[in-house]
CSV table of C-alpha atoms and ligand atoms in Angstrom, one decimal:
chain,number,residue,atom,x,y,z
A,1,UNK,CA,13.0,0.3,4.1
A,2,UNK,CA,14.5,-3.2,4.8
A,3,UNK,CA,16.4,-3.6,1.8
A,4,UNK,CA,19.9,-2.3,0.4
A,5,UNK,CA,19.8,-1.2,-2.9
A,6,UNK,CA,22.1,-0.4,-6.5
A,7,UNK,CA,21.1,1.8,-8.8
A,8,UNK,CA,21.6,0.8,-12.7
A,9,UNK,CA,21.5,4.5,-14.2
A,10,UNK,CA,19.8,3.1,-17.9
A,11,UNK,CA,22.0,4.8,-20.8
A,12,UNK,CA,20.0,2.9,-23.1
A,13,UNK,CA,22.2,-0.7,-22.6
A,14,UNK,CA,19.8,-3.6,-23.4
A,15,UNK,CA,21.8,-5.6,-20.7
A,16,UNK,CA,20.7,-3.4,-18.0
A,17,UNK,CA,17.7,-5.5,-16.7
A,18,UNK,CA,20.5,-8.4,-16.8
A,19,UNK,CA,22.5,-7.0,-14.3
A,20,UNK,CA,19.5,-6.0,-12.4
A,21,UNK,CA,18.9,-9.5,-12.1
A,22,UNK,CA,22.4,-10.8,-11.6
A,23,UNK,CA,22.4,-8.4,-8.6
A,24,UNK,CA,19.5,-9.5,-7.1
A,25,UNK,CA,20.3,-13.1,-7.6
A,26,UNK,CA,23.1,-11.8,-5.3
A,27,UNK,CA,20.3,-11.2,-2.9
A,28,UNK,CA,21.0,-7.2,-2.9
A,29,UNK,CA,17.7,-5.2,-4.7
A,30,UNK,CA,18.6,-3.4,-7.9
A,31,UNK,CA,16.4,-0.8,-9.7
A,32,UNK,CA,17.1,1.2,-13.0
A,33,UNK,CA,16.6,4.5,-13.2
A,34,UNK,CA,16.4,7.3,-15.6
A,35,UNK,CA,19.9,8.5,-16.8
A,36,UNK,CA,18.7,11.8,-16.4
A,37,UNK,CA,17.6,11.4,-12.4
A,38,UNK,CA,18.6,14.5,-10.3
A,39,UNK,CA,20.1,14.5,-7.5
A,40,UNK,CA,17.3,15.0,-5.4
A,41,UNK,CA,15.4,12.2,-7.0
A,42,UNK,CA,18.5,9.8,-6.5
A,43,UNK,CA,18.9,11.1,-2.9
A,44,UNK,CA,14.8,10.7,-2.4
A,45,UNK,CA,15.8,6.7,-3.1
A,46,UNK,CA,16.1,5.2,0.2
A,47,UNK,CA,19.3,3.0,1.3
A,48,UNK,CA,21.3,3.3,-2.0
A,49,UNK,CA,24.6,1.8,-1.8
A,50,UNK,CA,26.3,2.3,-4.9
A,51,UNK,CA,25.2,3.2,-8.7
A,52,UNK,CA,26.3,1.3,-11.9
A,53,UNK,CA,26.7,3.0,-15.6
A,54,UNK,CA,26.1,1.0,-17.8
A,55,UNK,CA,26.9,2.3,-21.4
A,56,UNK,CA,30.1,4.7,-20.7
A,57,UNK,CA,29.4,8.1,-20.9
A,58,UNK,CA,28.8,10.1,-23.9
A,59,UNK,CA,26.7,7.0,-24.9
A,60,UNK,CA,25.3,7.5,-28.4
A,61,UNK,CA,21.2,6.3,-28.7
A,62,UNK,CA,19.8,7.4,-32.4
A,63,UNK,CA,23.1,9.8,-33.0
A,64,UNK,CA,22.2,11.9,-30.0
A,65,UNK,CA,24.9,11.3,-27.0
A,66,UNK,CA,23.4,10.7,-23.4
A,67,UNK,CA,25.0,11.3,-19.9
A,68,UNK,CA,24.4,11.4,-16.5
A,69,UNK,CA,23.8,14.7,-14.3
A,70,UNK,CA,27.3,15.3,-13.9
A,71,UNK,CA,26.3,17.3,-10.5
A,72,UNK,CA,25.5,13.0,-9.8
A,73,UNK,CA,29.4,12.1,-9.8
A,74,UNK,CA,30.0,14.5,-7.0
A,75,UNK,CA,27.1,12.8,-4.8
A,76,UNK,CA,29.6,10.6,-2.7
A,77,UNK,CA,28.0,7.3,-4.0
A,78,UNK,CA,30.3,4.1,-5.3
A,79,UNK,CA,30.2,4.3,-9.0
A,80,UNK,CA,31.0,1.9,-11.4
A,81,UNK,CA,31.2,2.7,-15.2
A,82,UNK,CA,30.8,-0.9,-17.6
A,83,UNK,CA,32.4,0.9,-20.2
A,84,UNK,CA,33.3,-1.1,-23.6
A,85,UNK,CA,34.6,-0.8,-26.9
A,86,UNK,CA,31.3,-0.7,-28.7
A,87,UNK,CA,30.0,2.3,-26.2
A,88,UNK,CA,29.2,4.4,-29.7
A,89,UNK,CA,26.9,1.6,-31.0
A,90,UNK,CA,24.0,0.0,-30.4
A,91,UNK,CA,25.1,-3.3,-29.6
A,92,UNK,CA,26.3,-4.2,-26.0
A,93,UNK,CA,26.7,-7.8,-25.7
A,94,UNK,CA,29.8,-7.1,-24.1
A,95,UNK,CA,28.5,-4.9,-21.0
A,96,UNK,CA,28.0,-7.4,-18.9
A,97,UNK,CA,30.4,-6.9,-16.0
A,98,UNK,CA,31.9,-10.5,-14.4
A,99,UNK,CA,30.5,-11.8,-11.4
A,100,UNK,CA,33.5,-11.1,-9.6
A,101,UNK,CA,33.6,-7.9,-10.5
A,102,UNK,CA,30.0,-7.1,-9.6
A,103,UNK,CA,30.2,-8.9,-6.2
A,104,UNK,CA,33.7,-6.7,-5.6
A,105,UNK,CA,31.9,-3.8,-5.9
A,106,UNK,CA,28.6,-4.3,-4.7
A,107,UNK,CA,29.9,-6.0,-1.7
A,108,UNK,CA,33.2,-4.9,-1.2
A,109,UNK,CA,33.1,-1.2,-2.3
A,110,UNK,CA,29.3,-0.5,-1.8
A,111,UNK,CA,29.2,-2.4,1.5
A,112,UNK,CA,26.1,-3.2,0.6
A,113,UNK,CA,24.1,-6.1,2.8
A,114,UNK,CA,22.5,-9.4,1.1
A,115,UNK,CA,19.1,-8.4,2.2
A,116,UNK,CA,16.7,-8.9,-0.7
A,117,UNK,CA,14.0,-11.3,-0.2
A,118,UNK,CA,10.3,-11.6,-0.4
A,119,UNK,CA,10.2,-11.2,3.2
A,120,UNK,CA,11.6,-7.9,2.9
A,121,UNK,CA,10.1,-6.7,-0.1
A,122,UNK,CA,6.4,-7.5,1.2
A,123,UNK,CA,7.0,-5.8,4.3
A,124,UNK,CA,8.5,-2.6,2.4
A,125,UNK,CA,5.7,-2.9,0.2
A,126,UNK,CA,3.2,-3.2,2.9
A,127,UNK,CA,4.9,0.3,4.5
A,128,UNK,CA,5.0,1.7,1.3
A,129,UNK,CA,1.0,1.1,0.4
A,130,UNK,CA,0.1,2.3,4.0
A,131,UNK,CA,1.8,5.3,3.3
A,132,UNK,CA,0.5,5.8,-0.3
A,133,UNK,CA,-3.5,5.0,0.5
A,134,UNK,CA,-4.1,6.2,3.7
A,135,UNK,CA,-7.0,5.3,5.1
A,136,UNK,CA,-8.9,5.4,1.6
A,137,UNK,CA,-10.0,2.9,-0.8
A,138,UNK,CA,-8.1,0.7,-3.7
A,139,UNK,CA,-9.9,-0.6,-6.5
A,140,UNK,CA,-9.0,-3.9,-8.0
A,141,UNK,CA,-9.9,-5.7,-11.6
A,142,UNK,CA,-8.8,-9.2,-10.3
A,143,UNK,CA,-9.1,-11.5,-12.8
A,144,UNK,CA,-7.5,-14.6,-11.2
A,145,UNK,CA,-4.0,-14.4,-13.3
A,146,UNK,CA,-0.9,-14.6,-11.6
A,147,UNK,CA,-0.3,-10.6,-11.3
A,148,UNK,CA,-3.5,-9.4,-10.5
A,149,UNK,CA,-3.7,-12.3,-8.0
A,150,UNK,CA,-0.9,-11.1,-6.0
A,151,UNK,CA,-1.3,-7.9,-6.4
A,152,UNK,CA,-4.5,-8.6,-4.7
A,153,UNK,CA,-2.8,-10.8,-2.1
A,154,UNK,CA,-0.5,-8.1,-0.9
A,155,UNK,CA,-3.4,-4.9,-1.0
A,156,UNK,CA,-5.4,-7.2,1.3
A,157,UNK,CA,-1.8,-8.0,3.7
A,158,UNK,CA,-1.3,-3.9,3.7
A,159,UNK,CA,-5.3,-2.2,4.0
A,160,UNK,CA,-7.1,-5.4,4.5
A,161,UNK,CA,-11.4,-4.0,3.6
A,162,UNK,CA,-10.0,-0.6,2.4
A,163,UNK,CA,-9.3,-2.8,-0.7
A,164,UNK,CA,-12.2,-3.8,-3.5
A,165,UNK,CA,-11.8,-6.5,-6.1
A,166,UNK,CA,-13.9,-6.6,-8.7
A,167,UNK,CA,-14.0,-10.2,-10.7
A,168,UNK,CA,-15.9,-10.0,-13.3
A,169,UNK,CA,-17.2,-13.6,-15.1
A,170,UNK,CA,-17.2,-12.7,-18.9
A,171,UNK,CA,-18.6,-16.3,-19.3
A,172,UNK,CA,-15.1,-17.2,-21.3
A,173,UNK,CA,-13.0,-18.2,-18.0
A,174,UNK,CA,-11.8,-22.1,-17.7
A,175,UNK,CA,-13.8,-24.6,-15.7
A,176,UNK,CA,-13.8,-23.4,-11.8
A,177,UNK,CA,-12.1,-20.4,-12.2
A,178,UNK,CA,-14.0,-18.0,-11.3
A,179,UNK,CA,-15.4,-20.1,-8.4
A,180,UNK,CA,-11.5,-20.4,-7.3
A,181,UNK,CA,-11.3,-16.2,-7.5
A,182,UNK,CA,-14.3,-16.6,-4.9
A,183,UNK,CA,-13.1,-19.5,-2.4
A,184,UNK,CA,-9.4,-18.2,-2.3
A,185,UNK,CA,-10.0,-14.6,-2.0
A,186,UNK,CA,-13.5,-14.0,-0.5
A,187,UNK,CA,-13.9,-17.2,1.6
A,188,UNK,CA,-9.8,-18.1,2.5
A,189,UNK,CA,-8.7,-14.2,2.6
A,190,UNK,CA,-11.8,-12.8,3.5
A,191,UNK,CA,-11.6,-10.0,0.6
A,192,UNK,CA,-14.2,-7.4,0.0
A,193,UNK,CA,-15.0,-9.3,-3.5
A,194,UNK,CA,-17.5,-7.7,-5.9
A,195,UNK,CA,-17.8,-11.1,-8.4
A,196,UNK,CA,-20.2,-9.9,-11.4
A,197,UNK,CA,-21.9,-12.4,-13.5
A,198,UNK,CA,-21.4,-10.8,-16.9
A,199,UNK,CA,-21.9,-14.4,-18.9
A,200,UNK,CA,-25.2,-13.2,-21.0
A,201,UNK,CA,-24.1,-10.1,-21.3
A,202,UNK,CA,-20.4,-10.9,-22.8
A,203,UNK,CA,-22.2,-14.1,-24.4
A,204,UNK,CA,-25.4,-11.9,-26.1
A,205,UNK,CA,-22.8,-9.0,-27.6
A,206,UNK,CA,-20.5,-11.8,-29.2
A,207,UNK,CA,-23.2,-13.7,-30.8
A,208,UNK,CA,-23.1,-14.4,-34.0
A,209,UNK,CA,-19.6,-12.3,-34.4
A,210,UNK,CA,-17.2,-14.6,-36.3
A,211,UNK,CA,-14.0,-12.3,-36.7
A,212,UNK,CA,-11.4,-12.4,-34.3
A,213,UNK,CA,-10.5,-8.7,-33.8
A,214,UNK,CA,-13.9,-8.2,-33.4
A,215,UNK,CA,-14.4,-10.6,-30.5
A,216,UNK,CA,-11.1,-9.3,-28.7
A,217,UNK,CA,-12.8,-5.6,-29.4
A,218,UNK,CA,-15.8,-6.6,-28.4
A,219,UNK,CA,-14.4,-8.9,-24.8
A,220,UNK,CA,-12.0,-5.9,-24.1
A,221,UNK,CA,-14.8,-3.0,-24.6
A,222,UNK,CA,-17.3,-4.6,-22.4
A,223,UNK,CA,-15.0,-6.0,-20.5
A,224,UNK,CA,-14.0,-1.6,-19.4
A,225,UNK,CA,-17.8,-0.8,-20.0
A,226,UNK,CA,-18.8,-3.3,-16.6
A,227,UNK,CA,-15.8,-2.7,-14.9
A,228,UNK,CA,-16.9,1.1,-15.0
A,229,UNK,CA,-20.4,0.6,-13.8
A,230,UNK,CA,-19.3,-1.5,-10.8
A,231,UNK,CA,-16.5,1.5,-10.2
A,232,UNK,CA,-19.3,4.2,-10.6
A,233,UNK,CA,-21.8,2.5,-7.9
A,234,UNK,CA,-19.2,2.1,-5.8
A,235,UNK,CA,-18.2,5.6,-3.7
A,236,UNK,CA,-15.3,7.0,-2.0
A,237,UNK,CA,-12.6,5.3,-4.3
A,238,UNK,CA,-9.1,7.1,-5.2
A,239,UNK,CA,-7.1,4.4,-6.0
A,240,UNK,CA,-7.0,1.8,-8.8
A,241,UNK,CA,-4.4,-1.3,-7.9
A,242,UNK,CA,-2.6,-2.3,-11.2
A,243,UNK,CA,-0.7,-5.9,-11.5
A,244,UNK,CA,2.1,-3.9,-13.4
A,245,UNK,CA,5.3,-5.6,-13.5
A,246,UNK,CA,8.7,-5.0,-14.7
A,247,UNK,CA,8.9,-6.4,-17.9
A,248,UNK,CA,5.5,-4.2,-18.4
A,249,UNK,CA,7.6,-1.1,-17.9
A,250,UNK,CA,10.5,-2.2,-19.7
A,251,UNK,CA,8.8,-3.4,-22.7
A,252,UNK,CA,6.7,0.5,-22.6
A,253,UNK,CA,10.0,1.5,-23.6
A,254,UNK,CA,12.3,3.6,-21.1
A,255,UNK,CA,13.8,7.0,-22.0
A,256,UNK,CA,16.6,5.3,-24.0
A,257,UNK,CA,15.6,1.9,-25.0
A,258,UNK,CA,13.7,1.3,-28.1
A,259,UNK,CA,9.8,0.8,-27.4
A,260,UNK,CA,8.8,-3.1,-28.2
A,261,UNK,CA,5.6,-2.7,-27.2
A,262,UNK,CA,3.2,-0.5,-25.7
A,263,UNK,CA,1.9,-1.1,-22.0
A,264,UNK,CA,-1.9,-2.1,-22.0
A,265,UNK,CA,-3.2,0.0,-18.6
A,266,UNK,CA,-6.8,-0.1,-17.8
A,267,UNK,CA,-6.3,2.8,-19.4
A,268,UNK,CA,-9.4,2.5,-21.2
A,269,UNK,CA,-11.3,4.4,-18.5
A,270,UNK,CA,-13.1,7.5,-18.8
A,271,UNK,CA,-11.6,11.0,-17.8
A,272,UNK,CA,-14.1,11.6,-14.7
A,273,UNK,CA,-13.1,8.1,-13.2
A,274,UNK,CA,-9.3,9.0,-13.3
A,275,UNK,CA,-7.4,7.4,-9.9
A,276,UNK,CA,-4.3,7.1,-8.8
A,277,UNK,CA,-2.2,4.0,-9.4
A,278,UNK,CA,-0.7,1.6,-6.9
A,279,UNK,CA,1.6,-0.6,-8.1
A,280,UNK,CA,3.3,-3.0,-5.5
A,281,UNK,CA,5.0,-5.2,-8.4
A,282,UNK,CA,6.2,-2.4,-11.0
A,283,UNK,CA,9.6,-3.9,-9.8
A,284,UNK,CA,9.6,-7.7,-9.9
A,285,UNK,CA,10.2,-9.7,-13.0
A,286,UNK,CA,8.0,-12.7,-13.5
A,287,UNK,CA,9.9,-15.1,-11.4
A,288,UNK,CA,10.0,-12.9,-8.3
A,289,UNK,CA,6.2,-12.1,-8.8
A,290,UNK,CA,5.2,-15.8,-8.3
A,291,UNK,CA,7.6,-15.7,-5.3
A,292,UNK,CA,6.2,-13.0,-3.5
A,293,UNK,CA,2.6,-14.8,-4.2
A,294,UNK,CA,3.8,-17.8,-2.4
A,295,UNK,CA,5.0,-16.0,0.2
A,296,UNK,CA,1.9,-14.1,0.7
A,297,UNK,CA,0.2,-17.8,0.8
A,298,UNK,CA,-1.9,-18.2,-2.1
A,299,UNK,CA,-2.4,-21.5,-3.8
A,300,UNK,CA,0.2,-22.6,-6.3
A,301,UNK,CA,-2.4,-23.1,-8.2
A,302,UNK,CA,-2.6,-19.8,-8.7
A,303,UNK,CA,1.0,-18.8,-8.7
A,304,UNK,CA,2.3,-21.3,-11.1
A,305,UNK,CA,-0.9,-20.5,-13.4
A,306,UNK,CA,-0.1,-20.8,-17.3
A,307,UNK,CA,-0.9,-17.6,-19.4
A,308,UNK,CA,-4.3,-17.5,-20.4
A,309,UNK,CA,-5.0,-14.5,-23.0
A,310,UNK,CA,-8.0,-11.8,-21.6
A,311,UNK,CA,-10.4,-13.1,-24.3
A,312,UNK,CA,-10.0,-16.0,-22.5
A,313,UNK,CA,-12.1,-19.5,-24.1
A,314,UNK,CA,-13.4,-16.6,-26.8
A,315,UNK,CA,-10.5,-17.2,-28.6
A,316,UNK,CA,-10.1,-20.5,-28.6
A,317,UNK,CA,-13.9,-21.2,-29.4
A,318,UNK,CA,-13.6,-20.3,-33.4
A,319,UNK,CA,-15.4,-18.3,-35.1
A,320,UNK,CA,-19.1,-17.3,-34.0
A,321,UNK,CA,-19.4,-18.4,-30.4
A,322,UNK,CA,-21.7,-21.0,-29.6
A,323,UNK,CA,-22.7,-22.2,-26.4
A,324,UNK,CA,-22.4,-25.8,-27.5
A,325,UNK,CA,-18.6,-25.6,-28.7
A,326,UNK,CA,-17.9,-22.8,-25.7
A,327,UNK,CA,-19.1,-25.8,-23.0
A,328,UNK,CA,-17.0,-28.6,-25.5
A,329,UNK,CA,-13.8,-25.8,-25.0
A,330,UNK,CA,-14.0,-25.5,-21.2
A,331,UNK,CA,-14.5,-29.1,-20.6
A,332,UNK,CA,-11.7,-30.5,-23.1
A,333,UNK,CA,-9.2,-28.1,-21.8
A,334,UNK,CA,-10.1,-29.2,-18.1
A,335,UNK,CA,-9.4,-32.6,-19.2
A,336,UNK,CA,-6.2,-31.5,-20.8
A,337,UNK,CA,-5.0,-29.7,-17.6
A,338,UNK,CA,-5.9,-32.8,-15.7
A,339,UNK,CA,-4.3,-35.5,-17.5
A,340,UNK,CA,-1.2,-33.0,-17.9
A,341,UNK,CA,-0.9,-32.5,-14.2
A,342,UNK,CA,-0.9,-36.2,-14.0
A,343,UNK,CA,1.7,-36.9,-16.4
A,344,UNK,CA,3.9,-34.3,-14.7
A,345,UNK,CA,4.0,-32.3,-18.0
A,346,UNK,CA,2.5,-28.8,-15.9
A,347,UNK,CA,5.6,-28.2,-14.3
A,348,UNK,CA,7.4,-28.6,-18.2
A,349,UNK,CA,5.0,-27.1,-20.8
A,350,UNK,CA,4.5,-23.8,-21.0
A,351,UNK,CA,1.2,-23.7,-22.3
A,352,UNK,CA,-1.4,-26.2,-23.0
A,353,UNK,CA,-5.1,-26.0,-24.2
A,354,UNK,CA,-7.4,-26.7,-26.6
A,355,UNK,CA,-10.0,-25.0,-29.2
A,356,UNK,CA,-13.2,-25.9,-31.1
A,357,UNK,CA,-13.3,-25.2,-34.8
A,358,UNK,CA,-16.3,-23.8,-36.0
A,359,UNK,CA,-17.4,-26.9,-37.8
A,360,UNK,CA,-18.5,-30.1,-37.7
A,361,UNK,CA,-17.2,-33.5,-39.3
A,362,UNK,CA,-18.9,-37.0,-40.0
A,363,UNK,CA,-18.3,-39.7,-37.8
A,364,UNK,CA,-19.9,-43.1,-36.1
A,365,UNK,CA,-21.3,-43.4,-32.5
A,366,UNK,CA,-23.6,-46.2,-31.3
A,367,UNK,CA,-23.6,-47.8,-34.8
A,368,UNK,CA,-24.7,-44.9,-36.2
A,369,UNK,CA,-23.9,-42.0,-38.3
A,370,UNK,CA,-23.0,-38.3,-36.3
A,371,UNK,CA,-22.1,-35.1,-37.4
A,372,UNK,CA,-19.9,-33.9,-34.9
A,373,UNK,CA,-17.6,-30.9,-33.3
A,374,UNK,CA,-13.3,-31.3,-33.3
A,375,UNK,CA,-10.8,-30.6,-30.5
A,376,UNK,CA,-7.2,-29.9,-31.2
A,377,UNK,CA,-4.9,-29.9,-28.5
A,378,UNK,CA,-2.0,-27.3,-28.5
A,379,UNK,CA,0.9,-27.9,-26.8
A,380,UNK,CA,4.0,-25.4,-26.8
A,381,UNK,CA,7.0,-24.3,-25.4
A,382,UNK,CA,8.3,-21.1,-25.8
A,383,UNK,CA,11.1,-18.7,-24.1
A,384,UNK,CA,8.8,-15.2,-24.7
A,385,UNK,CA,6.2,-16.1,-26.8
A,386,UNK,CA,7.4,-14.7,-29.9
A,387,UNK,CA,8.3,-18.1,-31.2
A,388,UNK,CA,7.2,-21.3,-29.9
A,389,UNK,CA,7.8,-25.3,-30.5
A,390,UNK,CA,5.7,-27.8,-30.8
A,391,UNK,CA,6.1,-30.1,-26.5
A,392,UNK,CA,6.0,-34.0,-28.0
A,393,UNK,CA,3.6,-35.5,-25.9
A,394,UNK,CA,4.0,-39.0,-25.0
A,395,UNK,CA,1.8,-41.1,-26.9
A,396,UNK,CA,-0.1,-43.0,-24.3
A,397,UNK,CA,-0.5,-39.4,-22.4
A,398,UNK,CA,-2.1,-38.2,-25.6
A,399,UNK,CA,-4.1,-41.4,-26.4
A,400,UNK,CA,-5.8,-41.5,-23.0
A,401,UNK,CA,-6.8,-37.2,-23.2
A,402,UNK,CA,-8.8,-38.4,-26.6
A,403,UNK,CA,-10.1,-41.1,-24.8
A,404,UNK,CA,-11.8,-39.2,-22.1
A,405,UNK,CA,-12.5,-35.9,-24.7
A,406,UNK,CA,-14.3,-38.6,-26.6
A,407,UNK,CA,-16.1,-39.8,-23.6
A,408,UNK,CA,-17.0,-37.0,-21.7
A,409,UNK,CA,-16.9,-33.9,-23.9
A,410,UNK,CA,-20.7,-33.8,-25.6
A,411,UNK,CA,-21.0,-33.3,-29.4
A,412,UNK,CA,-17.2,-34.4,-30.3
A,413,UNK,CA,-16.5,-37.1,-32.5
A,414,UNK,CA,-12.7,-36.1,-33.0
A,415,UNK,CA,-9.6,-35.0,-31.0
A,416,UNK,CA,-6.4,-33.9,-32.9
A,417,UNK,CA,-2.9,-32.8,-32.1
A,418,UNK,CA,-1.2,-29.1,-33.2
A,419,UNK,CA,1.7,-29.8,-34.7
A,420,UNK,CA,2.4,-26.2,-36.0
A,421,UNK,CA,5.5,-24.4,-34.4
A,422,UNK,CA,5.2,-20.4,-34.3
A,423,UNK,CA,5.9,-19.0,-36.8
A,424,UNK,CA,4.3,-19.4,-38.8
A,425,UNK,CA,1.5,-20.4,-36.8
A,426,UNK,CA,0.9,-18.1,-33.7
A,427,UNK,CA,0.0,-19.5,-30.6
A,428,UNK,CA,-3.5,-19.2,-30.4
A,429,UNK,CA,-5.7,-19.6,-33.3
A,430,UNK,CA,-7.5,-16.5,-33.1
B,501,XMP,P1,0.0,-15.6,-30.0
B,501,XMP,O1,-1.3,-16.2,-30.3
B,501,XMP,O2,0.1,-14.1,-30.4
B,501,XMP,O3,0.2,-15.5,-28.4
B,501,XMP,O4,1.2,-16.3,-30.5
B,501,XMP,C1,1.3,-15.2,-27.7
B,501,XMP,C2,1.0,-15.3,-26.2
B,501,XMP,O5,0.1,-14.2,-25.8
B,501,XMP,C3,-1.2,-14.8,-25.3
B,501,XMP,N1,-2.2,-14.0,-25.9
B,501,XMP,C4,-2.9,-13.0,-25.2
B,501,XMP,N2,-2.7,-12.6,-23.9
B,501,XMP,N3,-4.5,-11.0,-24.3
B,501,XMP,C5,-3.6,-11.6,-23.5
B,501,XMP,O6,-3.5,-11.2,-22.3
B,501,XMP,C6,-4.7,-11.4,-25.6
B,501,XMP,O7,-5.5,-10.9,-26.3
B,501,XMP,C7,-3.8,-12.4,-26.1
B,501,XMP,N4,-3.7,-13.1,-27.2
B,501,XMP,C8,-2.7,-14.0,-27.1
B,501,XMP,C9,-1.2,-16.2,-25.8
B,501,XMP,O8,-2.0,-17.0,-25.0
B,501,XMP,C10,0.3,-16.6,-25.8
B,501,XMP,O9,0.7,-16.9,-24.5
């Protein structure tokens, strides 16, 4: 292993993943662990310079107290207890050590080296996946977001053809995306790419279903059910390559933090198809994943990607699917993304798009009297998409999208603008 590391032992302080990150902005690698690791486990843990306790002992989670191995304190690693007045409660705002303090001890009592960079962490990686796989296969759902992207990148750096992505085309993706899975990853990278046209199949099981848990049931169900065929025709295959990242884990709840929210695996697969997981990102925060996708040279296109939900245009293409307002979707929001990237607002709004209601109002074209679909442009910003405000797009920006929706977009005879924050709208419509 390249890379010097401190370990946060988690006693159930919500700051922990803070530190992490103040740490590694100090350029040493941080992990948190358990609080009840062993010794063994700890001592398994390569290049560990020093361990952090955040919480003070005899920390109190849900009226039971927690603590550390004590056999740990006799290990001969650098220790450092943030210990506060408000150990006994559930708030810690005020267990965030200075970063004097942390630098004094992670680089004056730890001795540890300022070694953490992508470089580094895709070459451990690599090591590490080598060591894992073997000389067997990976399987892949790569879907063309940012984490399965580079998870992809990195499987294809470390076992190269022992790797197989799956892409599967639900016929909801955005303009060119799925064509951009193919030229980056089969044609640039030279992946062993299994792309699956599933449009009529995805498009034939939706129709005619208007209510939006059923379309995300239905998307996410077939969405498993093709995935497993390919798996099944395909033999010789232990692995399954996850884009798991921190935040992922953290969120699924550690053994002493409160669960937010549970951890969606492709863990709808059937018992008989069980693999094993690899998961080269399980430790990088958001941030750090786009990093290591740039450094792995994918497009930052890709890497810089704004979230697009699995549904994908279902969503955002109201109601009963039709292929009509499906094609008036894709080709609005393409022009949206365009003109956005133009205006420089791609770098500054989180997320963009647009949606098709499911109805139709009156208006004039060629002297004459249409009854046509609506776009509405959303535009927010948000820190964690729990709440979200409303990006004031500059007029003339906004004026010349309608322009060219109106234009170019068939069967549209209106464009208007979002102006909901959430709540209590949510993001999406659907
Ligand atoms: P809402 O609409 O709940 O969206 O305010 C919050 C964020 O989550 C995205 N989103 C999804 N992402 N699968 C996903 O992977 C989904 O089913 C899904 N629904 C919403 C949404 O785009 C926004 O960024």
């Amino acid at each position: 292993m390249k890379q010097d590391m401190i370990v946060i032992l988690d006693l159930g302080s919500t700051e922990n993943t803070t530190i992490a990150r103040q740490i590694r902005d100090l350029g040493v690698y941080s992990e948190i662990h358990p609080h009840d690791i062993t010794v063994g486990e700890l001592k398994n843990l390569e290049n560990v310079k020093g361990i952090i306790l955040n919480g003070g002992e005899n920390r109190v989670v849900d009226g039971k107290a927690v603590d550390i191995d004590p056999a740990l304190y006799q290990c001969g690693y650098p220790m450092m207890a943030i210990d506060h007045p408000t150990a006994k409660c559930e708030r810690t705002e005020d267990a965030l050590p200075s970063e004097e303090n942390l630098k004094a001890f992670v680089f004056d009592v730890c001795q540890a080296l300022a070694n953490w960079n992508m470089k580094n962490f895709i070459e451990d990686q690599v090591e590490l996946i080598r060591k894992q796989v073997g000389g067997r296969k990976v399987l892949l759902a790569l879907s063309g977001g940012v984490d399965s992207s580079v998870v992809a990148a990195m499987l294809i750096k470390a076992i190269g053809q022992q790797l197989v992505c799956v892409h599967v085309n639900h016929g909801l993706m955005r303009k060119n995306e799925s064509e951009s899975v193919v030229e980056v990853f089969k044609n640039q990278l030279h992946a062993n790419l299994i792309y699956v046209d599933a449009v009529e199949r995805f498009l034939g099981k939706l129709e005619g279903v208007a209510d939006p848990e059923q379309k995300r049931k239905i998307i996410g169900g077939e969405f498993i059910r093709v995935f497993e065929e390919e798996a099944r025709k395909l033999e010789g295959i232990d692995f399954l390559g996850q884009g798991t990242i921190y935040p992922d884990i953290i969120e699924s709840g550690t053994k002493t933090a409160k669960m937010v929210k549970s951890h969606h695996n492709v863990g709808g697969l059937p018992e008989d198809l069980k693999f094993e997981l690899v998961e080269p990102l399980k430790q990088l925060f958001k941030d750090e994943v786009r990093a290591c996708g740039l450094e792995l040279g994918l497009p930052e296109s890709m890497v810089y990607r704004q979230p697009f939900p699995g549904p994908g245009l279902g969503v955002r293409c109201l109601g009963a699917i039709t292929r009509d307002r499906l094609e008036a979707v894709r080709e609005s929001d393409a022009i949206l993304r365009e003109e956005f990237e133009r205006a420089g607002l791609n770098k500054k709004v989180w997320q963009y798009f647009t949606v098709v209601p499911d109805f139709k109002s009156v208006g004039v074209k060629n002297n004459a009297r249409c009854f046509d679909y609506m776009v509405i442009i959303r535009a927010i910003n948000t820190v964690d998409a729990m709440s979200a405000t409303v990006e004031r797009v500059d007029w003339d920006v906004l004026e010349r999208i309608t322009e060219r929706i109106l234009a170019e977009v068939g069967n549209v005879c209106r464009v208007c603008y979002d102006m909901s924050p959430k709540p209590p709208a949510t993001i999406e419509f659907e």
